[in-house]
XYZ file of C-alpha atoms in Angstrom:
650
model
C 45.551 -46.724 37.266
C 42.259 -45.602 38.732
C 43.756 -42.302 39.938
C 45.110 -41.495 36.426
C 41.790 -42.348 35.072
C 40.141 -39.913 37.549
C 42.584 -37.326 36.478
C 41.771 -37.486 33.047
C 38.012 -37.156 33.724
C 38.996 -34.094 35.760
C 40.865 -32.739 32.875
C 44.426 -33.362 33.683
C 47.117 -34.603 31.030
C 47.630 -38.226 31.913
C 49.435 -41.426 30.002
C 46.107 -43.515 30.362
C 45.402 -43.166 26.446
C 49.132 -44.006 25.629
C 48.954 -47.235 27.936
C 45.749 -48.302 26.406
C 46.964 -47.987 22.778
C 50.092 -50.401 23.369
C 49.289 -53.790 22.132
C 51.659 -55.996 24.280
C 51.264 -59.092 26.167
C 52.188 -57.647 29.340
C 48.920 -55.291 29.083
C 46.798 -58.207 28.625
C 48.135 -59.429 32.159
C 46.647 -56.635 33.877
C 43.788 -55.729 31.872
C 40.787 -58.022 30.797
C 39.528 -57.349 27.353
C 36.391 -56.284 29.038
C 37.891 -53.835 31.224
C 39.748 -52.582 28.299
C 36.423 -51.872 26.441
C 35.267 -50.232 29.476
C 38.324 -48.118 29.543
C 38.043 -47.055 26.010
C 34.591 -45.704 26.598
C 35.654 -43.731 29.609
C 38.475 -42.294 27.467
C 35.728 -41.353 24.793
C 33.893 -39.368 27.578
C 37.121 -37.861 28.611
C 37.593 -36.580 25.149
C 33.881 -35.150 24.935
C 34.428 -33.295 28.147
C 37.957 -31.814 27.018
C 36.337 -30.503 23.913
C 33.810 -28.349 26.042
C 36.743 -27.438 28.375
C 38.798 -26.289 25.789
C 35.846 -24.162 24.521
C 35.655 -22.876 27.622
C 39.110 -22.046 28.085
C 39.597 -20.469 24.850
C 36.887 -17.937 25.221
C 37.623 -17.053 28.826
C 41.242 -16.767 28.758
C 42.123 -16.400 25.054
C 38.792 -14.809 23.768
C 40.678 -12.332 21.567
C 42.668 -14.688 19.680
C 40.299 -17.424 18.574
C 41.199 -19.923 15.844
C 37.627 -19.962 14.426
C 37.565 -16.090 14.042
C 34.413 -15.820 16.098
C 33.605 -12.073 17.320
C 34.739 -11.903 21.032
C 32.376 -10.450 23.463
C 30.296 -10.366 26.689
C 27.818 -12.872 25.550
C 30.338 -15.506 24.608
C 32.106 -15.266 27.991
C 28.701 -15.469 29.890
C 27.779 -18.726 27.755
C 31.194 -19.938 28.738
C 30.734 -19.386 32.293
C 27.305 -20.924 32.208
C 28.853 -24.124 30.762
C 31.308 -24.226 33.280
C 28.728 -23.993 35.988
C 26.827 -26.789 34.156
C 29.742 -28.954 34.426
C 29.949 -28.546 38.218
C 27.652 -31.685 39.085
C 30.054 -33.812 36.853
C 33.088 -32.348 38.821
C 31.332 -33.448 42.108
C 30.831 -36.962 40.795
C 34.418 -37.298 40.135
C 35.306 -35.915 43.593
C 32.904 -38.520 45.225
C 34.664 -41.370 42.895
C 38.013 -40.278 44.247
C 36.683 -40.749 47.707
C 35.371 -44.116 46.744
C 38.599 -45.306 45.101
C 40.541 -44.282 48.115
C 38.303 -46.228 50.511
C 38.360 -49.270 48.197
C 41.404 -49.706 45.780
C 39.423 -52.677 43.981
C 36.746 -50.339 42.571
C 35.708 -51.700 39.258
C 35.825 -49.494 35.943
C 32.147 -50.282 35.423
C 31.262 -48.298 38.556
C 33.273 -45.322 37.117
C 31.765 -45.792 33.797
C 28.118 -45.998 35.147
C 28.868 -42.769 37.247
C 30.053 -40.508 34.454
C 28.226 -41.979 31.611
C 24.842 -40.114 32.648
C 26.260 -37.013 31.728
C 26.956 -37.697 28.108
C 23.531 -36.535 27.106
C 24.652 -33.230 28.386
C 27.900 -33.478 26.797
C 26.138 -34.092 23.352
C 23.864 -31.124 23.853
C 26.745 -28.918 24.546
C 28.743 -30.164 21.724
C 25.863 -29.297 19.290
C 25.816 -25.798 20.814
C 29.659 -25.576 20.292
C 29.354 -26.835 16.726
C 26.663 -24.486 15.800
C 28.515 -21.332 17.385
C 31.546 -22.257 15.463
C 30.120 -23.036 12.116
C 27.794 -20.116 12.097
C 30.020 -17.910 13.998
C 27.440 -16.789 16.232
C 27.730 -14.000 18.633
C 25.640 -11.637 20.842
C 22.047 -12.168 20.995
C 22.233 -14.924 18.397
C 23.522 -17.102 21.086
C 20.155 -16.657 23.083
C 18.256 -18.063 20.043
C 20.874 -21.037 19.633
C 20.083 -21.883 23.361
C 16.428 -21.258 23.174
C 16.048 -23.815 20.385
C 17.464 -26.790 22.511
C 15.484 -25.708 25.673
C 12.946 -28.537 25.674
C 14.826 -31.780 25.605
C 12.519 -33.635 27.932
C 15.430 -34.484 29.951
C 14.998 -32.600 33.535
C 18.714 -32.430 34.273
C 19.821 -31.188 30.492
C 16.905 -28.514 31.070
C 18.252 -27.466 34.269
C 21.717 -27.136 32.732
C 20.651 -25.310 29.721
C 18.449 -22.904 31.835
C 21.598 -22.247 33.960
C 23.553 -21.472 30.893
C 21.059 -19.236 29.350
C 20.544 -17.241 32.564
C 24.137 -16.454 32.590
C 23.495 -15.011 29.041
C 20.517 -13.253 30.117
C 22.175 -11.419 32.561
C 24.486 -9.491 30.081
C 21.108 -9.118 27.930
C 19.277 -7.365 30.736
C 22.434 -5.234 31.583
C 22.440 -4.016 28.005
C 18.541 -3.599 28.081
C 18.603 -1.495 31.527
C 21.108 0.920 30.054
C 19.306 1.310 26.719
C 15.787 1.831 28.453
C 16.480 3.711 31.423
C 19.230 6.107 30.074
C 19.238 5.790 26.290
C 22.856 4.604 26.175
C 24.451 1.464 24.570
C 27.793 0.292 25.535
C 28.125 -2.480 22.974
C 31.679 -2.565 21.622
C 31.382 -5.629 20.080
C 27.978 -4.984 18.550
C 26.162 -7.760 20.310
C 22.803 -6.319 21.290
C 19.844 -6.497 18.976
C 19.670 -2.665 18.889
C 22.751 -1.405 17.327
C 24.047 2.002 16.089
C 24.482 2.160 12.343
C 27.937 2.456 11.134
C 29.176 5.547 9.117
C 28.462 4.198 5.790
C 25.131 2.967 6.729
C 24.329 6.310 8.341
C 25.261 8.150 4.954
C 22.975 6.018 3.191
C 20.142 6.492 5.808
C 20.409 10.236 6.088
C 21.391 10.899 2.321
C 17.858 12.001 1.560
C 16.728 13.007 4.930
C 19.493 15.327 6.353
C 18.738 18.250 4.147
C 15.043 18.378 5.135
C 15.712 19.549 8.663
C 16.519 23.245 9.278
C 19.990 23.016 11.030
C 19.845 26.654 12.480
C 20.112 26.477 16.123
C 22.007 24.757 18.720
C 24.605 22.001 18.194
C 22.898 20.020 20.686
C 19.633 19.773 18.335
C 21.961 18.428 15.524
C 23.358 15.835 18.026
C 20.057 14.886 19.266
C 18.941 14.015 15.557
C 22.097 12.001 15.135
C 21.654 10.287 18.200
C 18.111 9.389 18.000
C 17.685 8.297 14.538
C 21.076 6.433 14.221
C 20.111 3.158 15.995
C 18.044 0.359 14.656
C 16.777 -3.113 15.366
C 18.790 -5.945 13.886
C 16.134 -8.424 13.150
C 18.687 -11.116 12.544
C 20.141 -10.764 16.141
C 16.567 -10.790 17.757
C 15.603 -13.935 19.712
C 12.333 -15.635 18.608
C 10.706 -15.269 22.037
C 11.037 -11.462 21.568
C 8.421 -10.242 18.939
C 9.736 -7.511 16.462
C 6.774 -5.294 17.655
C 8.139 -5.585 21.129
C 11.566 -4.896 19.903
C 10.331 -1.807 17.951
C 8.804 -0.542 21.385
C 12.277 -1.031 23.059
C 14.061 0.953 20.227
C 11.363 3.792 20.520
C 11.933 4.047 24.346
C 15.550 4.341 24.095
C 15.109 6.739 21.300
C 12.760 8.879 23.328
C 15.114 8.809 26.626
C 17.736 10.190 24.207
C 15.366 13.088 22.823
C 14.440 13.807 26.581
C 18.183 13.866 27.617
C 18.633 16.681 24.958
C 15.549 18.583 26.048
C 16.713 22.411 25.257
C 14.612 23.715 28.036
C 16.740 21.618 30.507
C 20.078 22.912 31.605
C 23.101 20.844 32.780
C 21.036 18.903 35.049
C 19.237 17.035 32.022
C 22.280 14.932 31.595
C 23.327 14.074 35.167
C 21.526 10.643 35.265
C 24.604 9.022 37.289
C 24.638 11.712 40.069
C 23.706 10.669 43.507
C 20.232 10.018 44.580
C 19.987 13.365 46.370
C 20.187 14.985 43.273
C 17.739 12.982 41.462
C 14.970 13.381 44.052
C 15.485 17.072 44.355
C 14.822 17.651 40.871
C 13.110 14.698 39.247
C 11.728 16.652 36.456
C 15.033 16.543 34.704
C 14.621 12.838 34.185
C 12.695 11.241 31.865
C 11.519 8.591 34.420
C 11.080 11.072 37.227
C 10.582 9.089 40.581
C 9.878 5.827 38.846
C 13.534 5.381 37.612
C 14.266 3.412 40.628
C 11.136 1.394 40.415
C 11.747 0.320 36.697
C 15.399 -0.320 37.592
C 14.233 -2.843 40.327
C 11.816 -4.266 38.011
C 14.413 -5.150 35.284
C 16.823 -6.414 38.040
C 13.934 -8.656 39.610
C 13.380 -10.178 35.910
C 17.151 -10.481 35.400
C 17.259 -12.594 38.709
C 14.700 -15.205 37.549
C 16.324 -18.478 36.395
C 13.912 -18.581 33.600
C 13.032 -15.703 31.000
C 9.360 -14.941 31.590
C 8.021 -13.488 28.360
C 4.829 -12.354 29.810
C 6.314 -10.381 32.549
C 9.039 -9.088 30.177
C 6.272 -7.784 27.920
C 4.122 -6.304 30.716
C 7.530 -4.304 31.897
C 8.297 -2.934 28.536
C 4.566 -1.912 27.973
C 4.503 -0.220 31.463
C 7.729 1.889 30.330
C 6.238 2.481 26.887
C 3.058 3.677 28.585
C 4.872 6.219 30.953
C 6.996 7.580 28.111
C 3.808 8.075 25.865
C 2.034 9.925 28.449
C 5.015 12.452 29.125
C 5.416 12.796 25.362
C 1.697 13.678 24.810
C 1.913 16.303 27.661
C 5.084 17.740 26.231
C 3.924 17.500 22.613
C 0.400 18.772 22.870
C 0.599 21.324 25.715
C 4.215 22.626 25.663
C 5.251 22.121 21.828
C 1.726 22.805 20.348
C 1.337 19.847 18.338
C -1.873 20.673 16.467
C -0.404 24.177 15.747
C 2.659 22.761 14.074
C 0.643 20.281 12.211
C -1.177 23.113 10.932
C 1.851 24.965 9.868
C 3.225 21.766 8.086
C 0.153 21.523 6.172
C 0.100 25.047 5.272
C 3.716 25.041 3.907
C 4.535 21.243 2.998
C 1.276 20.578 1.672
C 0.583 23.976 0.038
C -2.504 24.651 2.430
C -1.827 28.498 2.017
C -2.478 28.600 -1.859
C -2.487 32.558 -1.781
C 0.908 32.503 -0.343
C 2.489 30.031 -2.929
C 0.741 31.752 -5.809
C 2.709 34.822 -4.947
C 5.953 32.640 -4.119
C 5.822 31.075 -7.564
C 5.226 34.416 -9.205
C 8.509 35.814 -7.613
C 10.544 32.691 -8.090
C 9.329 31.486 -11.533
C 12.388 32.973 -13.492
C 14.911 31.569 -10.732
C 13.575 28.102 -10.309
C 13.266 27.661 -14.319
C 16.970 27.360 -14.337
C 19.558 25.051 -13.085
C 20.515 25.779 -9.254
C 23.559 28.017 -8.522
C 25.361 29.040 -5.483
C 23.181 31.959 -4.951
C 19.839 30.182 -5.625
C 18.978 29.252 -2.159
C 19.545 32.826 -0.903
C 17.485 34.464 -3.674
C 14.507 31.518 -3.077
C 14.593 32.668 0.824
C 14.452 36.460 0.065
C 11.499 35.866 -2.344
C 9.849 33.694 0.375
C 10.097 36.452 2.948
C 8.654 38.986 0.583
C 5.710 36.680 -0.176
C 4.958 36.276 3.466
C 4.956 40.196 4.123
C 2.673 40.511 1.109
C 0.342 37.869 2.651
C 0.833 39.820 6.039
C 2.264 36.823 7.761
C 4.657 38.579 10.162
C 4.698 35.705 12.483
C 8.344 35.171 13.656
C 7.835 31.696 14.573
C 6.692 31.074 10.977
C 9.762 32.668 9.592
C 12.259 30.950 12.074
C 10.648 27.625 11.416
C 10.719 27.326 7.371
C 13.418 28.108 4.837
C 14.234 26.799 1.401
C 17.233 25.318 0.140
C 18.118 24.284 -3.575
C 21.220 22.034 -3.786
C 23.335 22.444 -6.778
C 23.500 19.440 -9.331
C 26.619 17.509 -9.433
C 28.569 17.091 -12.489
C 28.290 13.450 -12.142
C 24.298 13.639 -12.370
C 24.669 15.783 -15.268
C 26.973 13.478 -17.167
C 24.386 10.510 -16.263
C 21.587 12.577 -17.689
C 23.439 13.522 -21.057
C 25.088 10.102 -21.823
C 21.898 7.973 -21.641
C 21.450 5.728 -24.611
C 17.823 4.699 -23.960
C 16.094 7.344 -25.999
C 12.511 6.538 -24.761
C 13.557 7.134 -21.217
C 15.512 10.366 -22.025
C 12.419 11.589 -23.823
C 10.120 11.127 -20.934
C 12.314 12.445 -18.439
C 11.021 15.885 -17.144
C 13.631 18.721 -17.681
C 12.345 20.559 -14.532
C 13.921 17.655 -12.403
C 17.318 19.171 -12.907
C 16.099 22.750 -12.618
C 14.904 24.555 -9.276
C 11.464 23.088 -9.721
C 12.515 19.438 -9.188
C 15.498 20.057 -6.532
C 13.849 22.596 -4.035
C 13.973 21.452 -0.413
C 11.860 23.010 2.088
C 13.619 22.859 5.583
C 11.715 22.776 8.802
C 13.128 23.451 12.197
C 11.444 20.720 14.352
C 10.188 21.854 17.664
C 11.380 19.497 20.597
C 9.941 16.934 21.267
C 8.128 16.436 17.868
C 11.311 14.765 16.459
C 9.685 11.617 16.972
C 6.928 12.435 14.623
C 8.918 14.513 12.007
C 11.693 12.033 11.553
C 14.278 12.526 8.544
C 12.453 9.938 6.608
C 9.021 11.783 7.381
C 10.397 15.107 6.180
C 11.764 13.504 3.063
C 8.309 12.303 2.261
C 6.748 15.639 3.015
C 9.489 17.396 0.720
C 8.388 14.858 -2.142
C 4.962 15.966 -1.590
C 5.682 19.457 -1.526
C 7.632 19.233 -4.945
C 4.937 17.516 -6.614
C 2.112 20.077 -5.439
C 4.349 22.907 -6.384
C 4.815 21.412 -9.747
C 1.167 21.112 -10.219
C 0.327 24.397 -8.772
C 3.110 26.155 -11.113
C 1.508 24.403 -14.181
C -2.095 25.718 -13.227
C -0.761 29.169 -12.631
C 0.936 28.945 -16.006
C -1.996 27.578 -17.915
C -4.346 30.544 -16.409
C -1.623 32.954 -17.411
C -1.758 31.806 -20.907
C -5.721 32.274 -20.636
C -5.188 35.893 -19.679
C -2.885 36.415 -22.413
C -5.353 35.068 -25.007
C -8.175 37.247 -23.599
C -6.218 40.189 -25.266
C -6.488 38.429 -28.815
C -9.157 38.111 -31.155
C -10.010 35.491 -33.545
C -7.994 32.622 -31.900
C -7.778 29.405 -33.609
C -10.630 27.107 -32.062
C -8.081 24.309 -31.675
C -5.802 26.436 -29.394
C -8.706 27.257 -27.355
C -10.141 23.763 -27.041
C -6.473 22.314 -26.204
C -5.925 25.087 -23.679
C -9.429 24.615 -21.955
C -9.047 20.856 -21.765
C -5.602 21.236 -20.148
C -7.087 23.874 -17.638
C -9.831 21.377 -16.767
C -7.634 18.559 -16.256
C -5.173 20.379 -14.092
C -7.798 22.311 -12.087
C -9.614 19.144 -11.501
C -6.423 17.316 -10.545
C -5.323 20.240 -8.208
C -8.841 20.186 -6.523
C -8.574 16.277 -5.983
C -4.773 16.644 -4.375
C -5.654 19.665 -2.242
C -9.454 18.796 -1.025
C -10.200 15.089 -1.738
C -6.618 13.850 -0.263
C -4.918 16.520 1.684
C -7.779 18.255 3.470
C -9.883 15.022 3.954
C -6.828 12.962 5.358
C -5.850 15.825 7.612
C -9.481 16.226 8.918
C -9.357 12.306 9.921
C -5.796 12.796 11.430
C -6.958 15.687 13.442
C -10.034 14.022 14.686
C -7.884 10.883 15.709
C -5.387 13.079 17.657
C -8.064 14.922 19.432
C -9.655 11.868 20.734
C -6.474 10.449 22.421
C -4.108 11.174 25.427
C -1.444 8.566 24.189
C 1.322 9.851 22.126
C 1.883 6.430 20.514
C -1.836 6.849 19.114
C -0.528 10.297 18.010
C 2.477 8.732 15.948
C 0.214 6.223 14.439
C -2.374 8.690 13.131
C 0.307 10.814 11.741
C 1.904 7.795 10.135
C -1.362 6.786 8.714
C -1.933 10.280 7.297
C 1.280 10.613 5.735
C 1.314 7.122 4.207
C -2.561 7.812 2.787
C -1.362 11.101 1.344
C 1.590 9.514 -0.268
C -0.457 6.809 -1.904
C -3.509 8.648 -2.913
C -1.133 11.338 -4.580
C 0.607 8.348 -6.467
C 4.051 9.321 -4.886
C 4.612 5.725 -3.272
C 7.193 3.368 -5.181
C 6.918 -0.161 -5.078
C 9.349 -2.276 -3.476
C 11.538 -2.509 -6.290
C 11.847 1.183 -6.540
C 9.672 1.674 -9.610
C 7.405 4.726 -9.686
C 3.543 4.508 -9.596
C 2.505 4.174 -13.465
C -0.269 7.065 -12.605
C 2.622 9.186 -11.349
C 4.387 8.782 -14.681
C 1.300 9.855 -16.742
C 0.685 12.762 -14.411
C 4.307 14.309 -15.008
C 3.764 13.254 -18.859
C 0.561 15.290 -18.712
C 2.357 18.063 -16.880
C 5.159 18.132 -19.311
C 2.694 18.264 -22.078
C 1.188 21.385 -20.433
C 4.875 23.014 -20.325
C 5.179 22.279 -23.942
C 1.911 23.797 -25.098
C 2.643 26.888 -23.014
C 6.026 27.302 -24.603
C 4.569 26.722 -28.118
C 1.527 28.860 -27.780
C 3.671 31.823 -26.378
C 5.397 31.813 -29.827
C 2.455 31.112 -32.228
C 0.503 33.845 -33.787
C -2.679 32.432 -32.282
C -5.141 34.451 -34.583
C -3.324 33.067 -37.749
C -1.500 29.745 -37.138
C 0.966 28.793 -39.635
C 0.981 25.305 -41.216
C 3.831 23.852 -39.006
C 2.089 25.498 -36.051
C -0.955 23.549 -37.095
C 1.124 20.403 -37.255
C 2.431 20.932 -33.760
C -0.903 21.713 -32.386
C -2.248 18.244 -33.925
C 0.625 16.553 -32.369
C -0.154 18.164 -28.989
C -3.908 17.390 -29.136
C -2.920 13.609 -30.365
C -0.530 13.276 -27.300
C -3.174 14.611 -24.952
C -5.710 12.052 -26.110
C -3.005 9.247 -25.659
C -1.915 10.393 -22.376
C -5.538 10.637 -21.063
C -6.270 7.253 -22.620
C -3.669 5.495 -20.640
C -4.384 7.542 -17.442
C -8.185 6.392 -17.491
C -6.927 3.021 -18.111
C -4.640 2.888 -15.298
C -7.024 4.918 -12.861
C -9.930 2.160 -13.508
C -7.681 -0.773 -13.068
C -6.413 0.674 -9.752
C -9.817 1.616 -8.850
C -10.932 -2.112 -9.096
C -8.351 -2.887 -6.318
C -9.315 -3.029 -2.622
C -7.059 -0.041 -2.005
C -8.346 1.995 -4.788
C -11.607 3.301 -3.628
C -10.400 6.954 -3.510
C -9.498 7.162 -7.137
C -13.374 7.215 -7.764
C -13.532 10.878 -6.866
C -10.411 11.680 -9.242
C -12.267 9.647 -12.114
C -15.525 11.569 -11.314
C -13.989 14.983 -11.462
C -11.883 14.232 -14.657
C -14.519 12.065 -16.723
C -17.959 12.759 -15.029
C -19.578 12.780 -18.707
C -17.101 9.922 -20.142
C -15.500 12.357 -22.404
C -12.235 10.749 -21.881
C -13.105 7.238 -21.505
C -15.391 7.021 -24.593
C -12.338 5.803 -26.562
C -11.179 3.058 -24.351
């Protein structure tokens, strides 16, 4: 009987439970009611232990056919291995009990119960872990958080068992981490690491707006680099709480940088031979991102993996050391080899229209093309006009011609139907028709110089193109208004209402243009340039560029809210630009020296619309100026309303 009890505790199938359930007079002859209660308690412990054994067996032997439909993977197997190791003291106790029973056949059941009952606290904790895994279908790094929440029980033996279990899972975690940090590779078939490669569907959504902003002329390796670099992201729900999101961002950046270095176009085949023998690595260390420090960092991560307890401080220090080396190498590559400041100057001159004379000529050459809906040959004609404008401005630098080119995607039929079938009259009326013409769809492509892909990501280039289209729209309106003024100079006795409206619109657009180009672009660029020249850390350069782009987007009213709504000032500016277009179109058809009655009514309507738009614009600007982030609006308000002409009626 005692041997069958021990076999049941070991996990073997016995008939003890069946015997104890038989309510017969014969059983009472052999078992005292007290012994029967002890035996029932022992069998309860057997059931608890068998649940744990079943879970371990299920995910180590039949991991692909789980009943709970929990995703299989390395982390759950490591967890099961850790649980199996945590049960080793329990198995040793059973072996000792077996020796005791062999030496003394009259061993009481109370001794067996007293020996195994001290493990019930551990079984209870393991049961709660198993229950949470099954109910919430946890897998991957989520298991680390599940274990971390139960680490501090106050019972030393349970703490030791949990440390052993989480150490087994951390071994898999560090293997993923080593592969990502040192080689930029992620072998994660079950999507268990907190850094994951986005799916094809998500990749389409992420790159839908950004993929057309990069000039794809060049090597296929460059295209592959962009895809590999930006197709990884941090899954916050997979991140354990003891790893801060900022630290996870650094880990993501390090791996992305390694991928970028691996695709260095100046390197030959040696740049990807990271698994070659050590002689090759030491003979050409410059081909590797880590150089001679790769072995040192590998051993550092191995030492962290070998520690029984996850040391957050040493982990953070190791990641920061790796990030520092990466940023130093990137700074040298970006500033000295890729000529970062020259590339930023080109971006400002083209994306932010710093070369006003060039785009004055460009707009004149392309006005008749961009005023129509794009066709299959629009991009070709625009690029030809761009090259003509460059030659007229004596910009024969081959690097400029190779770095920038234009594309004007054709409008899909679905978008056309969406625009024509709208039932909201007011929204349709406010919609700028130029958005469906070349002016609203033109894309300036930029061939990013390696290794500046970390600065000019697809999202950043998408923002630059948003800025470019807006600045181009304002510049085009300014040129058209001054063109109208030039035409009026050939007429005498022009109606005073036409002159006043024209001069008011010129004044508004000129000051808006000056605010955008000088108060925003030039001033923010100067701040960014000063920040970059005072550092040798590429991370500081990234931060300065991100702050610059965010400030320019914000101060030009192009940042959208979290719900996707446009800035109200941006809407009013577009209404103002559309009003300018309507006035230019109407004035070109009027006999400005002798207006008809209908012409005067149209002029009056335009004047009233301008007053209404400016009143709303002044209200919006003053309201935003009162906010802590609206200090820059004081300059725009001062330029537009220095004598309170527009705000007097508010």
